[in-house]
PDB file of C-alpha atoms in Angstrom:
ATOM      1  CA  UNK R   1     -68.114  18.934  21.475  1.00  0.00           C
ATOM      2  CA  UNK R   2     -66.771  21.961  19.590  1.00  0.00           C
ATOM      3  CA  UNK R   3     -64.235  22.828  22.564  1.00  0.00           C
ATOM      4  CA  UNK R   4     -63.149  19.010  22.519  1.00  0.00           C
ATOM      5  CA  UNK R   5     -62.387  19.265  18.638  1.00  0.00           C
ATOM      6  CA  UNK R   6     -60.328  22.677  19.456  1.00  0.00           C
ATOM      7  CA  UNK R   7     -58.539  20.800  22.093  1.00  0.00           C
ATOM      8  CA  UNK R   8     -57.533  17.699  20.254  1.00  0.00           C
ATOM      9  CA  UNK R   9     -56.723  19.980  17.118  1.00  0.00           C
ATOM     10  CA  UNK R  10     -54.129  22.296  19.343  1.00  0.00           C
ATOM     11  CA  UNK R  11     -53.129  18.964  20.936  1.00  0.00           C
ATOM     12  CA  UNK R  12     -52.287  17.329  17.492  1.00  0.00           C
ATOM     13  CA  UNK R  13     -50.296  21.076  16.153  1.00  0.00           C
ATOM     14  CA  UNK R  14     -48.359  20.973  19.319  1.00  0.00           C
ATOM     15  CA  UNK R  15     -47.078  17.491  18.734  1.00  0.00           C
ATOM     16  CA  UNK R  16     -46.227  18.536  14.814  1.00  0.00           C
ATOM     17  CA  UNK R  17     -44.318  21.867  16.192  1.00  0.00           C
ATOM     18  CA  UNK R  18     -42.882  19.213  18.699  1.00  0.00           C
ATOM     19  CA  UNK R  19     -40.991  16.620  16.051  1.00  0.00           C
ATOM     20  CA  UNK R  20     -40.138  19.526  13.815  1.00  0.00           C
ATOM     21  CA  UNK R  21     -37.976  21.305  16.120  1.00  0.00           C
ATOM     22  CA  UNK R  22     -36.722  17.750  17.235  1.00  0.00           C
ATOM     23  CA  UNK R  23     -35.992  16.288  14.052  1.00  0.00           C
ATOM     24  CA  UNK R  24     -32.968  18.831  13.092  1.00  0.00           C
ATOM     25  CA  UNK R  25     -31.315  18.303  15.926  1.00  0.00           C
ATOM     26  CA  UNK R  26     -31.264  14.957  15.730  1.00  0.00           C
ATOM     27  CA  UNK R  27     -29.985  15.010  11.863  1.00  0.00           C
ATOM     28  CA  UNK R  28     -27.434  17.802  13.100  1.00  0.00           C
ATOM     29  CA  UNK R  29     -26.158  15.801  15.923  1.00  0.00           C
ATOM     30  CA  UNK R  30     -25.618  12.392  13.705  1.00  0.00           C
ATOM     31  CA  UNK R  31     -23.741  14.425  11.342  1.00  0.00           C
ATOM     32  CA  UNK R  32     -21.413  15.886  14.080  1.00  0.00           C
ATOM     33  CA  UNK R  33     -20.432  12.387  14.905  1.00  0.00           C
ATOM     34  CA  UNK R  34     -20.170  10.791  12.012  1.00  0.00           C
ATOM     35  CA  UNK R  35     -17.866   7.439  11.699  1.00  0.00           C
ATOM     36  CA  UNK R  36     -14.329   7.824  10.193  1.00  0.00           C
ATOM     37  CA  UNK R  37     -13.947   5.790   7.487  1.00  0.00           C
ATOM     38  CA  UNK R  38     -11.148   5.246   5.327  1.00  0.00           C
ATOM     39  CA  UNK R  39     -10.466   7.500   2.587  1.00  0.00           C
ATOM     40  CA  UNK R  40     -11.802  10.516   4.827  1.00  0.00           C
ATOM     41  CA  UNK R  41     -10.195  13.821   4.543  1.00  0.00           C
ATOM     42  CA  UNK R  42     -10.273  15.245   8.348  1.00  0.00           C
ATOM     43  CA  UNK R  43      -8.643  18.115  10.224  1.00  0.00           C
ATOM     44  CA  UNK R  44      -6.284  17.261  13.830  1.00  0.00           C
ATOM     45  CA  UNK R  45      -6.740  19.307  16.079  1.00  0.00           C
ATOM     46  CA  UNK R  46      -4.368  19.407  18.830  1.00  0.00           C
ATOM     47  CA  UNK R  47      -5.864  20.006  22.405  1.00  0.00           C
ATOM     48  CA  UNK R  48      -3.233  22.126  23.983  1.00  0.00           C
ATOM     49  CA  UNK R  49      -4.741  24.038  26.051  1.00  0.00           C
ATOM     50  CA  UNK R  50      -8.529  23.912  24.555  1.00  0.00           C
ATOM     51  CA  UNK R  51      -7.074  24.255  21.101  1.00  0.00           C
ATOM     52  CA  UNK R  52      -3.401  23.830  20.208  1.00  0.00           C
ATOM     53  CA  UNK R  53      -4.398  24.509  16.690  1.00  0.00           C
ATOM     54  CA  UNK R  54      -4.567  22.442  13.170  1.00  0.00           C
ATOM     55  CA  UNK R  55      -1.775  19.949  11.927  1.00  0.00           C
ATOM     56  CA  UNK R  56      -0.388  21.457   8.874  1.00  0.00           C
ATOM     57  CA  UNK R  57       2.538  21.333   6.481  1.00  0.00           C
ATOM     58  CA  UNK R  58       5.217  24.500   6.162  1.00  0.00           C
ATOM     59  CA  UNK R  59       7.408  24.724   3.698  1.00  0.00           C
ATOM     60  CA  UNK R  60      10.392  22.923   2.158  1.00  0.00           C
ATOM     61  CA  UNK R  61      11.909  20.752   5.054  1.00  0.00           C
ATOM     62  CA  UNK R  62      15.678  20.269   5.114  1.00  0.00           C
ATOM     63  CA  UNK R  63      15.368  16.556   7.277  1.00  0.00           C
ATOM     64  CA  UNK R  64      17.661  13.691   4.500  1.00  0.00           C
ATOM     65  CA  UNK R  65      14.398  12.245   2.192  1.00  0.00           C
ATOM     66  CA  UNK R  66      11.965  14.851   3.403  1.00  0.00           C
ATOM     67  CA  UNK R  67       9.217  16.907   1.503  1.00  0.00           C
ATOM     68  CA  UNK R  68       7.797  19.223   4.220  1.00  0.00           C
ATOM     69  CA  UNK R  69       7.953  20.597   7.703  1.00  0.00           C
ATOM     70  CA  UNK R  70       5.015  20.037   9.900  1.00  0.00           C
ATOM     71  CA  UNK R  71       3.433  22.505  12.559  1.00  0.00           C
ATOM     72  CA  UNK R  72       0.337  23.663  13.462  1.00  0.00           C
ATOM     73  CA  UNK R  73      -1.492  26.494  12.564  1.00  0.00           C
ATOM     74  CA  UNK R  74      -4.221  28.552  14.341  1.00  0.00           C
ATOM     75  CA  UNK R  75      -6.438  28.564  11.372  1.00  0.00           C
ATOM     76  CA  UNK R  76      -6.437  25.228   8.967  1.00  0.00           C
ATOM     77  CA  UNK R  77      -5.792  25.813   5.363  1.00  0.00           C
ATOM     78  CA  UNK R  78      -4.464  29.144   5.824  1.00  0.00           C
ATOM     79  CA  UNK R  79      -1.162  29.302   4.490  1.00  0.00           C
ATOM     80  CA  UNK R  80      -2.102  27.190   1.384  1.00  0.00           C
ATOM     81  CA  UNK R  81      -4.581  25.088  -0.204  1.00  0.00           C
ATOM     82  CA  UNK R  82      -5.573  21.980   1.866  1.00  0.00           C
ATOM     83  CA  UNK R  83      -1.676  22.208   4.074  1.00  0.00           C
ATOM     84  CA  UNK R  84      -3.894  21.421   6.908  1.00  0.00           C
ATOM     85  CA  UNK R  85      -6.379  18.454   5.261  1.00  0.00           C
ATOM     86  CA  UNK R  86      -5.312  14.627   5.508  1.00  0.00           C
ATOM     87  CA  UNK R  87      -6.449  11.541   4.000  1.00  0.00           C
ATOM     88  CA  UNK R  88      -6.753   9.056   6.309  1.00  0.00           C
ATOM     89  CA  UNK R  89      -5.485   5.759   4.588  1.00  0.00           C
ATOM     90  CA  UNK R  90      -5.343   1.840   5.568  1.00  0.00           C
ATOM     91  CA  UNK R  91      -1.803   0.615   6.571  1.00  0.00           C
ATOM     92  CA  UNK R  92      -2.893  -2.654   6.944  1.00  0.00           C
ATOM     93  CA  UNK R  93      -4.916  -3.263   3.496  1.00  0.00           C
ATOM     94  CA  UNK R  94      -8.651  -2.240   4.520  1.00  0.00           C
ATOM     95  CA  UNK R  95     -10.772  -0.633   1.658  1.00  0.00           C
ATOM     96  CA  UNK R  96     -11.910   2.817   1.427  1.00  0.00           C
ATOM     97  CA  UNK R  97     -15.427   2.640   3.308  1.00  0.00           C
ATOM     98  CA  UNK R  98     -14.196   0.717   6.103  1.00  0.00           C
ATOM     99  CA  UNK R  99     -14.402   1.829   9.297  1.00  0.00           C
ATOM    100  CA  UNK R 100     -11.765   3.189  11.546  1.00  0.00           C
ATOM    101  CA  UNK R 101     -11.212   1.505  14.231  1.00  0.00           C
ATOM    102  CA  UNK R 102      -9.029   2.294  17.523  1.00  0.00           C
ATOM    103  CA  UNK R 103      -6.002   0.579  17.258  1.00  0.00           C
ATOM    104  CA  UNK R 104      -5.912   0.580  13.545  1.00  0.00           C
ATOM    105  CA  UNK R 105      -2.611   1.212  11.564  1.00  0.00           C
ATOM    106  CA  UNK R 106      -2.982   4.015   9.409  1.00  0.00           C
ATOM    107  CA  UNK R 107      -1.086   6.589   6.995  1.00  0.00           C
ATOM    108  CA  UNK R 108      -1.875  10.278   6.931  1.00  0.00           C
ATOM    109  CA  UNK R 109      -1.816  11.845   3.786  1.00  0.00           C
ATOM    110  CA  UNK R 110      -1.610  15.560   3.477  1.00  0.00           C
ATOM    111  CA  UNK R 111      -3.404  16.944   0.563  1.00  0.00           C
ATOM    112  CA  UNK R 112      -1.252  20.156   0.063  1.00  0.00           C
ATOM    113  CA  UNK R 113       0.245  19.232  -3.739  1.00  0.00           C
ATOM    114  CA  UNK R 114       0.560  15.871  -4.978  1.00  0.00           C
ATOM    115  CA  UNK R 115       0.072  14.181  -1.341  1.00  0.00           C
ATOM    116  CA  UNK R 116       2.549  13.866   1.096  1.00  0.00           C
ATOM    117  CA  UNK R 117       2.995  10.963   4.353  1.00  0.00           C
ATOM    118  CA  UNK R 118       3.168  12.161   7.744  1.00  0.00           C
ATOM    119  CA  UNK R 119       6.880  10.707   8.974  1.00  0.00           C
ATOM    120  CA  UNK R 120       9.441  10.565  11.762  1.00  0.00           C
ATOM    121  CA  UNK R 121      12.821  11.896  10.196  1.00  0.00           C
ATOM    122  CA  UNK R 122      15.976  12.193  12.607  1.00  0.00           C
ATOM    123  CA  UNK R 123      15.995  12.448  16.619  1.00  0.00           C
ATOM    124  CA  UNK R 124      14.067  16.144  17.633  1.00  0.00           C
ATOM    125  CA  UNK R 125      16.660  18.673  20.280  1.00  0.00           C
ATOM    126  CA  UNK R 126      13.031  20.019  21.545  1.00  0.00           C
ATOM    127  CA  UNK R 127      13.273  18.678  25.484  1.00  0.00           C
ATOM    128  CA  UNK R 128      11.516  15.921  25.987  1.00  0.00           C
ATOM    129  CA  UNK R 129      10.346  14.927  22.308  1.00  0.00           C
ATOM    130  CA  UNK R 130      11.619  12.169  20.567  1.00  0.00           C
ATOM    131  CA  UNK R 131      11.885  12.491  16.850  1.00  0.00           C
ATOM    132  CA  UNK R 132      10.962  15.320  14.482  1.00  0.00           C
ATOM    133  CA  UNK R 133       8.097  15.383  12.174  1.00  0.00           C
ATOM    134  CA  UNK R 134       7.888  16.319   8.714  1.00  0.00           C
ATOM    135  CA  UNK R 135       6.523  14.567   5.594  1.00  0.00           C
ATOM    136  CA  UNK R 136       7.580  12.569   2.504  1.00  0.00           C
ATOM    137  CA  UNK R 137       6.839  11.469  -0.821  1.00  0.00           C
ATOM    138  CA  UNK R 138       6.554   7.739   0.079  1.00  0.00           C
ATOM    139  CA  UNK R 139       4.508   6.182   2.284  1.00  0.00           C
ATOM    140  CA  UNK R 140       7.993   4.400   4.786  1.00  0.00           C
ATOM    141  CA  UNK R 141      11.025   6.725   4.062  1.00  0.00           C
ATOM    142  CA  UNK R 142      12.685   4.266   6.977  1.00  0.00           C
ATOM    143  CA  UNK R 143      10.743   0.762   8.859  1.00  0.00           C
ATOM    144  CA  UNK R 144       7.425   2.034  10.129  1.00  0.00           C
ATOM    145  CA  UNK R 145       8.479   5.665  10.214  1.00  0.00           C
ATOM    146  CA  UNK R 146       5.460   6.741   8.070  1.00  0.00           C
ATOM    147  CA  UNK R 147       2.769   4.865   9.906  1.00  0.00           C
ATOM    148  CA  UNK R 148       0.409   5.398  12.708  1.00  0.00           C
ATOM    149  CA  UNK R 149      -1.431   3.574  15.484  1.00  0.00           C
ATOM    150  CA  UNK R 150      -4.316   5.608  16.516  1.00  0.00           C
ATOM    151  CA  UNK R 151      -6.428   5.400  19.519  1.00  0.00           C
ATOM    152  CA  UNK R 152      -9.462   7.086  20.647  1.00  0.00           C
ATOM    153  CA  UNK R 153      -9.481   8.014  24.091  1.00  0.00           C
ATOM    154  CA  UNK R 154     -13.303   7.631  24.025  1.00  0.00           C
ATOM    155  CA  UNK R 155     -16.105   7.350  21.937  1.00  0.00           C
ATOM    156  CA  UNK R 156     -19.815   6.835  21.886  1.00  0.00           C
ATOM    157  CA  UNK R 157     -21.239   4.458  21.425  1.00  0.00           C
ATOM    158  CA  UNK R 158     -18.200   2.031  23.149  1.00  0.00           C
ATOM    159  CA  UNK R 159     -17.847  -0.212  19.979  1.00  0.00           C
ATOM    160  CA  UNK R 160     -14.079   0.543  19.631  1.00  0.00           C
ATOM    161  CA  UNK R 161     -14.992   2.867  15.992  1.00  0.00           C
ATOM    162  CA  UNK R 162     -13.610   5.950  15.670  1.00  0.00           C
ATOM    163  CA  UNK R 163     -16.043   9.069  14.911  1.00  0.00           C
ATOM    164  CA  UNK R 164     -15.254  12.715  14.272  1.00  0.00           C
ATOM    165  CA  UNK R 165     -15.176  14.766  17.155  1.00  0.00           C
ATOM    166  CA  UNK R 166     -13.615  12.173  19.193  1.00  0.00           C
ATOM    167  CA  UNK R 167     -10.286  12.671  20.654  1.00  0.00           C
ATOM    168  CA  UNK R 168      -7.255  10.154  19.158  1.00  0.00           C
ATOM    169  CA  UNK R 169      -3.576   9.746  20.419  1.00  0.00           C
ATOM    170  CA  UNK R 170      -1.094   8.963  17.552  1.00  0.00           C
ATOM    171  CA  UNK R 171       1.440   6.057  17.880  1.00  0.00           C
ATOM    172  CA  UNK R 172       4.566   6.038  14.950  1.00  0.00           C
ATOM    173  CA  UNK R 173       5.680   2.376  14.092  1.00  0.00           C
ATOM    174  CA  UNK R 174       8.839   3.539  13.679  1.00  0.00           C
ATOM    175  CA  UNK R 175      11.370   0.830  15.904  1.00  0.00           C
ATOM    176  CA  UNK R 176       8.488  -1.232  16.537  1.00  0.00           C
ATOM    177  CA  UNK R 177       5.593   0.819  17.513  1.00  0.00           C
ATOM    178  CA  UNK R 178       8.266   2.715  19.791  1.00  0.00           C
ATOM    179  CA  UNK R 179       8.145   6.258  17.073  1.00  0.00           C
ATOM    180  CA  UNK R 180       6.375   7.988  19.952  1.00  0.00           C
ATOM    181  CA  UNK R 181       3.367   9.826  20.224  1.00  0.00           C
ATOM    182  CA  UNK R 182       2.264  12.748  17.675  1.00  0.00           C
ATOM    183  CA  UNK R 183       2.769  16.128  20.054  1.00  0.00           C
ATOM    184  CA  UNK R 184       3.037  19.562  20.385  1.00  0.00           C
ATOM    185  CA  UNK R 185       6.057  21.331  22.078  1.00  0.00           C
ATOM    186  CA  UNK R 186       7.072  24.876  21.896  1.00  0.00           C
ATOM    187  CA  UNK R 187       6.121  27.718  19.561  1.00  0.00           C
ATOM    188  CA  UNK R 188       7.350  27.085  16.036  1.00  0.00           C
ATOM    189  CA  UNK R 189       9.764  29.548  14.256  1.00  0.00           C
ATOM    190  CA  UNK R 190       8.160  28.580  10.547  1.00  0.00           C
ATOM    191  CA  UNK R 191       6.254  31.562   9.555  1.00  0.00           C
ATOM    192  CA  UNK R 192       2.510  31.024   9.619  1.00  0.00           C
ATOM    193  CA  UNK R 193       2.936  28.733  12.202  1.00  0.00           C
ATOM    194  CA  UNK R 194       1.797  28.502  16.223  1.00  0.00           C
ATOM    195  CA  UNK R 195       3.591  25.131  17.481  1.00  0.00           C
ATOM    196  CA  UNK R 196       6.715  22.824  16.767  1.00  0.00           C
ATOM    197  CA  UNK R 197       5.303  18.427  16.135  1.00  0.00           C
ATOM    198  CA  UNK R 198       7.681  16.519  17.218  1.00  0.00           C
ATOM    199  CA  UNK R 199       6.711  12.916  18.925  1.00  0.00           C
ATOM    200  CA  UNK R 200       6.968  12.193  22.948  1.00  0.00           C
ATOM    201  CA  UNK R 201       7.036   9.100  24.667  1.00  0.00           C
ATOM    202  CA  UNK R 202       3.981   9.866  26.112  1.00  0.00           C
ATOM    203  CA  UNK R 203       0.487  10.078  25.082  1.00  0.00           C
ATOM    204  CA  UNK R 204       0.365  13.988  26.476  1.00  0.00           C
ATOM    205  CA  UNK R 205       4.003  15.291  27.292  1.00  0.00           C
ATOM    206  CA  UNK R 206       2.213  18.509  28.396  1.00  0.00           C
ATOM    207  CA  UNK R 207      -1.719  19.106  28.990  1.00  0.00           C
ATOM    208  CA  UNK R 208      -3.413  17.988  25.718  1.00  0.00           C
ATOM    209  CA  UNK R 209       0.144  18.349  23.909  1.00  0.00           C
ATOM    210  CA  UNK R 210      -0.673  14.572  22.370  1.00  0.00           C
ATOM    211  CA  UNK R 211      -4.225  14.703  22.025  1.00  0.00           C
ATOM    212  CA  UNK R 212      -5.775  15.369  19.103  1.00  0.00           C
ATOM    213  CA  UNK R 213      -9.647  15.974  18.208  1.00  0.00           C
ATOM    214  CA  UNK R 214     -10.716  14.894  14.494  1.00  0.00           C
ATOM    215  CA  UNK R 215     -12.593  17.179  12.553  1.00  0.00           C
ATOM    216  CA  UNK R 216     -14.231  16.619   9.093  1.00  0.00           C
ATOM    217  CA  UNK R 217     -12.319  18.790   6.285  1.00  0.00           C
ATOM    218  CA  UNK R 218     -15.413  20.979   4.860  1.00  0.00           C
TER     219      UNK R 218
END
């Protein structure tokens, strides 16, 4: 009787040790994948060859009706406060809450300053890029040019939302959805910097050059 007691006493700890050790990782892996909504602040980062670094803003841009240049940088926020943090905001009128979903028309919002649009401004002389990317203080300096059709190349589960740690490919509206894709191409000469943006007319001009993993901004 006694050893049948021990038994179903060591039987009952092992199943407590059991969910304890389970339940954090299941917390820790919900929070990894976590759905983007809008009004999120999130980090890109491009996939370039396993990590292409962070979209970020550099300095005073020179493009006609531009604010900033736009790069990336190995480490985000690095240069300046939030340069590498942007607010993902509805294009199309959804609320703040709402879910992302792929396909979705979007602006991107950098949170260096007073807030600045990700934009196409002027055709790019980088071979085989499109237009050049910088931002601006409104949300269309030309038709489309500040908006954004992103698509997940994946996700789990298949529902069509976008979650963090997914991987997206960035469409500009600019001519009628034909802005190109958001891409890396070639090292950047702005100081701080690792790689020119420019946009391709393909979803990856290079390995992972258009492909960019969303992070939460922490």
């Amino acid at each position: 009787m006694k050893q049948r007691v021990a038994a179903c006493a060591a039987a009952a700890a092992l199943t407590a040790t059991a969910a304890a050790l389970a339940a954090p990782t299941t917390a820790a892996g919900a929070a990894a994948r976590s759905d983007l909504t809008y009004g999120s602040n999130i980090l890109l980062q491009n996939q370039y060859g396993g990590d292409g670094s962070y979209l970020d803003t550099n300095g005073a841009s020179s493009q006609p009706g531009a604010t900033y240049n736009v790069s990336t940088n190995q480490t985000p926020n690095s240069r300046g406060p939030a340069t590498s943090v942007w607010k993902v905001m509805s294009a199309t009128g959804k609320a703040n809450g709402a879910r992302v979903t792929s396909g979705d028309v979007v602006y991107l919002v950098n949170q260096y300053g007073s807030g600045t649009y990700l934009d196409t401004n002027g055709h790019s002389t980088r071979q085989g890029a499109k237009y050049q990317v910088s931002t601006t203080a409104t949300k269309d300096r030309g038709p489309g040019t500040g908006k954004w059709h992103i698509f997940a190349k994946t996700s789990s589960p298949r529902d069509g939302h976008i979650r963090t740690d997914d991987i997206v490919h960035l469409l500009n509206d600019y001519g009628s959805a034909n802005g190109g894709f958001l891409d890396t191409n070639g090292h950047s000469t702005q100081q701080g910097a690792k790689y020119d943006v420019s946009t391709s007319p393909y979803t990856d001009r290079g390995a992972g050059t258009g492909s960019w993993k969303v992070l939460p901004a922490t």
